[in-house]
Coordinates of C-alpha atoms in Angstrom, one line a residue:
X227 CA 112.6 101.9 119.9
X228 CA 113.7 99.6 117.1
X229 CA 111.0 99.7 114.4
X230 CA 110.5 96.0 114.6
X231 CA 110.2 96.0 118.3
X232 CA 106.7 96.6 119.6
X233 CA 107.5 96.4 123.2
X234 CA 106.2 92.9 123.6
X235 CA 109.2 91.4 121.5
X236 CA 110.4 91.4 117.9
X237 CA 107.9 90.9 115.2
X238 CA 110.5 88.4 113.7
X239 CA 109.8 85.8 116.4
X240 CA 106.7 84.3 115.0
X241 CA 105.2 80.8 114.5
X242 CA 105.5 79.1 111.1
X243 CA 101.7 79.6 110.6
X244 CA 102.3 83.5 110.7
X245 CA 105.2 83.4 108.3
X246 CA 103.3 81.3 105.9
X247 CA 100.5 83.7 105.9
X248 CA 102.7 86.7 105.8
X249 CA 104.7 85.3 102.8
X250 CA 101.6 84.6 100.8
X251 CA 100.4 88.1 101.7
X252 CA 103.5 89.7 100.1
X253 CA 102.7 87.7 96.8
X254 CA 99.2 88.8 97.0
X255 CA 100.1 92.6 97.3
X256 CA 102.7 91.9 94.5
X257 CA 99.7 91.2 92.2
X258 CA 98.5 94.8 92.4
X259 CA 101.6 96.5 90.9
X260 CA 102.8 93.4 88.8
X261 CA 101.4 94.6 85.6
X262 CA 102.8 98.1 85.9
X263 CA 106.1 97.8 84.0
X264 CA 104.6 95.5 81.3
X265 CA 101.4 97.6 80.5
X266 CA 102.9 98.9 77.3
X267 CA 104.1 95.3 76.3
X268 CA 100.8 93.9 76.9
X269 CA 99.1 96.7 74.8
X270 CA 101.7 95.7 72.0
X271 CA 101.4 92.0 72.4
X272 CA 97.5 92.0 72.3
X273 CA 97.1 94.9 69.8
X274 CA 95.4 97.0 72.5
X275 CA 95.1 100.7 73.3
X276 CA 96.3 102.2 76.7
X277 CA 92.6 102.6 77.7
X278 CA 91.8 98.9 77.0
X279 CA 94.9 97.7 78.9
X280 CA 94.1 100.1 81.9
X281 CA 90.9 97.8 82.3
X282 CA 93.2 95.3 83.9
X283 CA 93.1 97.6 87.0
X284 CA 89.5 98.5 86.6
X285 CA 88.1 94.9 86.6
X286 CA 90.5 93.9 89.3
X287 CA 89.5 96.6 91.8
X288 CA 85.8 96.7 90.9
X289 CA 85.5 93.1 91.8
X290 CA 87.5 93.7 94.9
X291 CA 85.2 96.5 96.0
X292 CA 82.2 94.4 95.5
X293 CA 83.8 91.4 97.2
X294 CA 84.3 93.4 100.4
X295 CA 80.6 92.9 101.2
X296 CA 81.2 89.1 100.7
X297 CA 84.6 88.3 102.5
X298 CA 83.2 88.7 106.1
X299 CA 80.2 86.8 105.4
X300 CA 82.1 84.0 103.9
X301 CA 85.0 84.0 106.5
X302 CA 82.5 84.1 109.5
X303 CA 80.9 80.9 108.1
X304 CA 83.7 78.8 106.7
X305 CA 86.6 80.0 108.9
X306 CA 89.7 82.0 108.2
X307 CA 91.9 79.2 107.1
X308 CA 89.4 77.9 104.4
X309 CA 88.8 81.4 103.2
X310 CA 92.5 82.0 102.7
X311 CA 92.9 78.7 100.7
X312 CA 89.8 79.4 98.6
X313 CA 91.2 82.9 97.8
X314 CA 94.7 81.6 97.0
X315 CA 93.2 78.8 94.8
X316 CA 91.2 81.5 92.8
X317 CA 94.4 83.5 92.3
X318 CA 96.3 80.5 91.1
X319 CA 93.7 79.6 88.5
X320 CA 93.0 83.1 87.2
X321 CA 96.7 84.3 87.3
X322 CA 97.5 81.2 85.3
X323 CA 94.6 81.7 82.8
X324 CA 95.7 85.4 82.4
X325 CA 99.1 84.2 80.9
X326 CA 97.2 82.3 78.3
X327 CA 95.0 85.3 77.2
X328 CA 94.6 85.6 73.5
X329 CA 92.9 89.0 73.7
X330 CA 92.7 92.0 76.1
X331 CA 89.0 91.1 76.8
X332 CA 90.1 87.7 78.1
X333 CA 92.8 89.2 80.2
X334 CA 90.4 91.7 81.7
X335 CA 88.0 88.9 82.6
X336 CA 90.6 86.8 84.1
X337 CA 91.9 89.8 86.2
X338 CA 88.4 90.2 87.6
X339 CA 88.5 86.6 88.8
X340 CA 91.9 87.2 90.2
X341 CA 90.6 90.3 92.1
X342 CA 87.9 88.1 93.8
X343 CA 90.5 85.5 95.0
X344 CA 92.9 88.3 96.2
X345 CA 90.0 90.1 98.0
X346 CA 89.0 86.8 99.9
X347 CA 92.6 86.2 100.8
X348 CA 94.0 89.6 101.8
X349 CA 90.7 90.6 103.6
X350 CA 91.2 87.6 105.9
X351 CA 95.0 87.6 106.2
X352 CA 95.3 90.2 108.9
X353 CA 92.8 88.7 111.1
X354 CA 94.5 85.4 110.8
X355 CA 98.0 86.9 111.5
X356 CA 96.7 88.5 114.6
X357 CA 95.1 85.4 115.8
X358 CA 98.3 83.4 115.4
X359 CA 101.1 85.8 116.0
X360 CA 103.3 86.2 119.1
X361 CA 103.8 89.6 120.6
X362 CA 100.2 90.9 120.5
X363 CA 98.1 92.7 117.9
X364 CA 100.6 95.6 117.5
X365 CA 103.3 93.3 116.4
X366 CA 101.0 91.4 114.0
X367 CA 99.7 94.7 112.5
X368 CA 103.3 96.0 111.9
X369 CA 104.1 92.7 110.3
X370 CA 101.1 93.0 108.0
X371 CA 102.0 96.5 107.1
X372 CA 105.5 95.3 106.2
X373 CA 104.3 92.6 103.8
X374 CA 102.1 95.2 102.1
X375 CA 105.1 97.5 101.5
X376 CA 107.3 94.7 100.6
X377 CA 104.8 93.2 98.1
X378 CA 104.0 96.7 96.5
X379 CA 107.8 97.2 96.0
X380 CA 108.5 93.6 94.6
X381 CA 105.5 93.4 92.3
X382 CA 106.8 95.8 89.7
X383 CA 110.3 94.3 89.9
X384 CA 109.1 90.8 89.4
X385 CA 106.9 92.1 86.5
X386 CA 109.9 93.8 84.9
X387 CA 112.3 90.8 85.4
X388 CA 109.9 88.3 83.8
X389 CA 108.2 90.5 81.6
X390 CA 111.3 91.5 79.7
X391 CA 111.1 88.0 78.0
X392 CA 107.4 88.0 77.7
X393 CA 104.4 89.8 79.1
X394 CA 102.8 86.4 79.9
X395 CA 105.6 85.1 82.3
X396 CA 104.8 87.4 85.2
X397 CA 101.3 86.0 85.4
X398 CA 102.6 82.5 85.3
X399 CA 105.3 83.3 88.0
X400 CA 102.5 84.8 90.3
X401 CA 100.5 81.7 89.8
X402 CA 103.5 79.5 90.9
X403 CA 104.3 81.6 93.9
X404 CA 100.7 81.6 95.1
X405 CA 100.5 77.8 94.7
X406 CA 103.6 77.5 97.1
X407 CA 101.8 79.9 99.5
X408 CA 98.7 77.6 99.3
X409 CA 100.8 74.6 100.2
X410 CA 102.4 76.4 103.2
X411 CA 99.2 77.7 104.5
X412 CA 97.6 74.1 104.2
X413 CA 100.6 72.6 106.0
X414 CA 101.2 75.1 108.7
X415 CA 98.1 77.1 109.5
X416 CA 95.5 75.5 111.8
X417 CA 91.8 76.6 111.6
X418 CA 91.1 79.9 113.5
X419 CA 88.2 80.4 115.9
X420 CA 85.2 81.7 114.1
X421 CA 83.5 84.8 115.4
X422 CA 80.7 84.4 117.8
X423 CA 78.3 86.4 115.4
X424 CA 78.1 85.7 111.8
X425 CA 78.6 88.7 109.5
X426 CA 75.7 89.6 107.2
X427 CA 76.2 91.0 103.6
X428 CA 74.6 94.4 104.7
X429 CA 76.7 95.0 108.0
X430 CA 79.6 96.9 106.1
X431 CA 77.0 99.1 104.3
X432 CA 75.1 99.7 107.6
X433 CA 78.5 100.6 109.4
X434 CA 78.8 103.6 106.8
X435 CA 75.8 105.2 108.4
X436 CA 78.4 106.4 110.9
X437 CA 79.5 109.9 110.1
X438 CA 83.1 109.5 111.0
X439 CA 83.6 106.3 109.0
X440 CA 81.7 107.6 106.1
X441 CA 83.8 110.8 106.1
X442 CA 86.9 108.7 106.1
X443 CA 85.8 106.5 103.4
X444 CA 84.8 109.5 101.1
X445 CA 88.1 111.2 101.7
X446 CA 89.9 107.9 100.9
X447 CA 87.8 107.5 97.8
X448 CA 89.2 110.8 96.4
X449 CA 92.8 109.8 97.5
X450 CA 92.6 106.5 95.9
X451 CA 91.6 108.1 92.6
X452 CA 95.0 109.9 92.8
X453 CA 96.9 106.9 94.0
X454 CA 95.7 104.8 91.1
X455 CA 96.2 107.3 88.4
X456 CA 99.8 107.3 89.4
X457 CA 100.0 103.6 89.5
X458 CA 98.0 102.6 86.3
X459 CA 98.6 105.6 84.0
X460 CA 102.0 106.8 84.7
X461 CA 103.7 103.8 83.0
X462 CA 102.3 105.0 79.7
X463 CA 103.6 108.6 80.3
X464 CA 107.1 107.3 81.3
X465 CA 107.3 105.1 78.1
X466 CA 110.3 103.1 79.3
X467 CA 111.4 99.4 79.0
X468 CA 110.0 97.0 81.4
X469 CA 113.4 97.0 83.3
X470 CA 113.6 100.7 83.6
X471 CA 109.9 101.0 84.6
X472 CA 110.2 98.3 87.1
X473 CA 113.2 99.9 88.7
X474 CA 111.2 103.2 88.9
X475 CA 108.2 101.5 90.7
X476 CA 110.5 99.4 92.7
X477 CA 112.0 102.5 94.2
X478 CA 108.3 103.8 94.5
X479 CA 107.5 100.7 96.5
X480 CA 110.4 101.0 98.8
X481 CA 109.5 104.5 99.7
X482 CA 106.0 103.4 100.3
X483 CA 107.1 100.6 102.6
X484 CA 109.4 102.8 104.6
X485 CA 107.1 105.8 105.1
X486 CA 104.2 103.6 105.8
X487 CA 105.8 101.5 108.6
X488 CA 108.6 103.8 109.9
X489 CA 108.0 107.4 109.1
X490 CA 104.2 107.8 109.4
X491 CA 103.9 106.7 113.0
X492 CA 106.7 109.2 114.0
X493 CA 105.0 112.1 112.1
X494 CA 101.6 111.1 113.6
X495 CA 103.1 111.3 117.2
X496 CA 104.6 114.5 116.6
X497 CA 102.0 116.4 114.6
X498 CA 98.8 114.4 114.8
X499 CA 97.0 112.2 112.5
X500 CA 94.7 114.7 110.7
X501 CA 97.4 117.3 110.2
X502 CA 99.8 114.6 108.8
X503 CA 97.0 113.4 106.5
X504 CA 95.9 116.8 105.3
X505 CA 99.5 117.9 104.6
X506 CA 100.4 114.8 102.9
X507 CA 97.4 114.9 100.6
X508 CA 98.2 118.5 99.6
X509 CA 101.8 117.5 98.9
X510 CA 100.7 114.6 96.8
X511 CA 98.5 117.0 94.8
X512 CA 101.5 119.2 94.1
X513 CA 103.7 116.0 93.3
X514 CA 101.3 114.7 90.6
X515 CA 100.8 118.1 89.0
X516 CA 104.6 118.3 88.5
X517 CA 104.7 114.6 87.3
X518 CA 102.0 115.5 84.7
X519 CA 103.3 118.8 83.5
X520 CA 107.0 118.5 83.9
X521 CA 109.6 116.9 81.6
X522 CA 110.7 113.2 81.7
X523 CA 113.1 113.4 84.6
X524 CA 110.6 115.3 86.7
X525 CA 108.0 112.5 86.0
X526 CA 110.3 109.8 87.0
X527 CA 111.4 111.8 90.3
X528 CA 107.7 112.6 91.2
X529 CA 106.7 109.1 90.5
X530 CA 109.2 107.7 93.0
X531 CA 108.4 110.5 95.5
X532 CA 104.8 109.8 95.4
X533 CA 105.5 106.4 97.0
X534 CA 106.6 108.2 100.3
X535 CA 103.4 110.3 100.4
X536 CA 101.2 107.3 99.6
X537 CA 102.8 105.3 102.4
X538 CA 101.9 108.0 104.9
X539 CA 98.3 108.3 103.7
X540 CA 97.9 104.5 103.8
X541 CA 98.9 104.3 107.3
X542 CA 96.8 107.3 108.7
X543 CA 93.7 106.2 106.7
X544 CA 94.0 102.6 108.1
X545 CA 94.0 104.0 111.7
X546 CA 91.1 106.2 111.0
X547 CA 89.0 103.6 109.5
X548 CA 89.6 101.2 112.1
X549 CA 89.3 103.6 115.1
X550 CA 86.6 106.2 114.2
X551 CA 83.4 104.2 114.7
X552 CA 81.9 101.7 117.0
X553 CA 81.5 99.0 114.4
X554 CA 83.7 95.9 114.9
X555 CA 87.0 96.3 112.9
X556 CA 86.3 93.8 110.2
X557 CA 82.9 95.2 109.5
X558 CA 84.1 98.9 109.6
X559 CA 87.1 98.1 107.4
X560 CA 85.0 96.3 104.8
X561 CA 82.5 99.2 104.5
X562 CA 85.4 101.7 104.2
X563 CA 87.2 99.5 101.6
X564 CA 83.8 98.9 99.7
X565 CA 83.7 102.7 99.1
X566 CA 87.4 103.6 98.4
X567 CA 88.2 100.6 96.1
X568 CA 85.6 102.0 93.6
X569 CA 88.1 104.9 93.0
X570 CA 90.8 102.4 92.2
X571 CA 88.5 100.9 89.7
X572 CA 87.6 104.3 88.2
X573 CA 91.0 106.0 87.9
X574 CA 92.5 103.5 85.4
X575 CA 89.3 103.6 83.5
X576 CA 89.0 107.5 83.2
X577 CA 92.7 108.5 83.0
X578 CA 93.3 107.3 79.5
X579 CA 89.9 108.7 78.3
X580 CA 90.6 112.0 79.7
X581 CA 93.8 112.0 77.8
X582 CA 91.9 111.2 74.5
X583 CA 89.5 114.0 75.3
X584 CA 92.1 116.6 76.1
X585 CA 95.8 115.9 76.5
X586 CA 98.3 113.9 78.5
X587 CA 98.5 116.5 81.2
X588 CA 94.9 116.5 82.1
X589 CA 94.7 113.2 83.9
X590 CA 97.2 114.4 86.4
X591 CA 95.4 117.8 86.9
X592 CA 92.2 115.8 87.7
X593 CA 94.3 113.6 90.0
X594 CA 95.6 116.7 91.8
X595 CA 92.1 118.0 92.3
X596 CA 90.9 114.8 93.9
X597 CA 93.8 114.7 96.3
X598 CA 92.8 118.2 97.4
X599 CA 89.1 117.1 97.7
X600 CA 90.2 114.3 100.0
X601 CA 92.2 116.9 102.2
X602 CA 89.1 119.2 102.2
X603 CA 87.0 116.4 103.5
X604 CA 89.4 115.9 106.4
X605 CA 89.5 119.6 107.0
X606 CA 85.7 120.0 107.2
X607 CA 85.2 116.9 109.3
X608 CA 88.3 117.3 111.4
X609 CA 86.5 118.0 114.7
X610 CA 84.2 115.0 114.4
X611 CA 87.0 112.7 113.3
X612 CA 89.3 113.8 116.1
X613 CA 86.7 113.6 118.7
X614 CA 85.4 110.3 117.7
X615 CA 88.8 108.7 117.3
X616 CA 90.0 109.9 120.7
X617 CA 86.9 108.7 122.4
X618 CA 87.1 105.2 120.9
X619 CA 91.0 104.7 121.1
X620 CA 90.9 102.8 124.5
X621 CA 88.3 100.4 123.3
X622 CA 90.1 99.5 120.0
X623 CA 93.4 99.3 121.8
X624 CA 92.1 96.3 123.9
X625 CA 89.9 94.7 121.0
X626 CA 90.8 91.5 119.6
X627 CA 89.2 92.0 116.3
X628 CA 91.2 93.7 113.5
X629 CA 90.5 95.4 110.2
X630 CA 90.8 93.8 106.9
X631 CA 92.6 95.0 103.7
X632 CA 92.9 98.3 105.3
X633 CA 95.8 99.5 103.0

């Protein structure tokens, strides 16, 4: 079967509302890796240390994690379209302010506001795409996965192209693109039906009382620490120009997209989700060890290769989080992301400090350990995860609700 054919038709035959939301989603995901190639330039331009600049990720993802408790509460009350537009408006404002920053403290604060807007937008985008898409939820989810991969690939490239002239330009460029996304969604997307039951602030936390979902979230927490050590700390280790660093992370993002959308489902079908996840986490641990302890060429190669393993992990974790518990998908995904995004905030904060306390190799050693810990959680909880996922698969296969910001 063609990877863009879900059996109900091509994912390319979609209404304008879907393409408007998908296009804005690409830009939203671009914002995650946008600063990667320009981290050294930002440090130089604002006379900041690597540890201070890495807080751009920490503030962004800390607010994103906390916002997971709020997004369902907001969207179930004001509707998906208004939530998307609110999120986009916040990104436009704070991305623009980021480009005017006069100090690293200001930039970190503006990135926090950007994280809130991005959480509101991305957490609602998948549900809106599924509600408006042709071809069923399978086609919509595949389209959403594609936007994530494309955004993660293009973010570093845009950062490099604009950042070569000034580290400020990528922020202005993102604000402009998101403003276009705002206009497209305002023009083409009609308001979506609101859920019959409003989501409370505590629903995602209550969902974590389920053992399978809690285990998935804890394993993903350890994995995300590894993931964002690579994303936030590696640019300082590579010590390359914005163009070269952008090219490395573009290749990384391309592998992430291909392995997430095309390769991972085929591996799951042949070997099973838990075996694929456990094996991929162990391989990721080996990869980051070589990245941190090898030479410059090995570091570049392992950075790119990590994109393939991260793509596989993202897809499998998504399915586990959405299928392992009886909680509605938006609630389960919000609880899962509430836990795992704290690791995305922690890794950029601790990696530079671990280097200061020891040497440049130790942050990657710690990242390898956390990847193994993620695999151990899957191993210890494998029977419960497998049994619960199989039992609930038919219910979720016909469920209209979908997860949010699962990747």
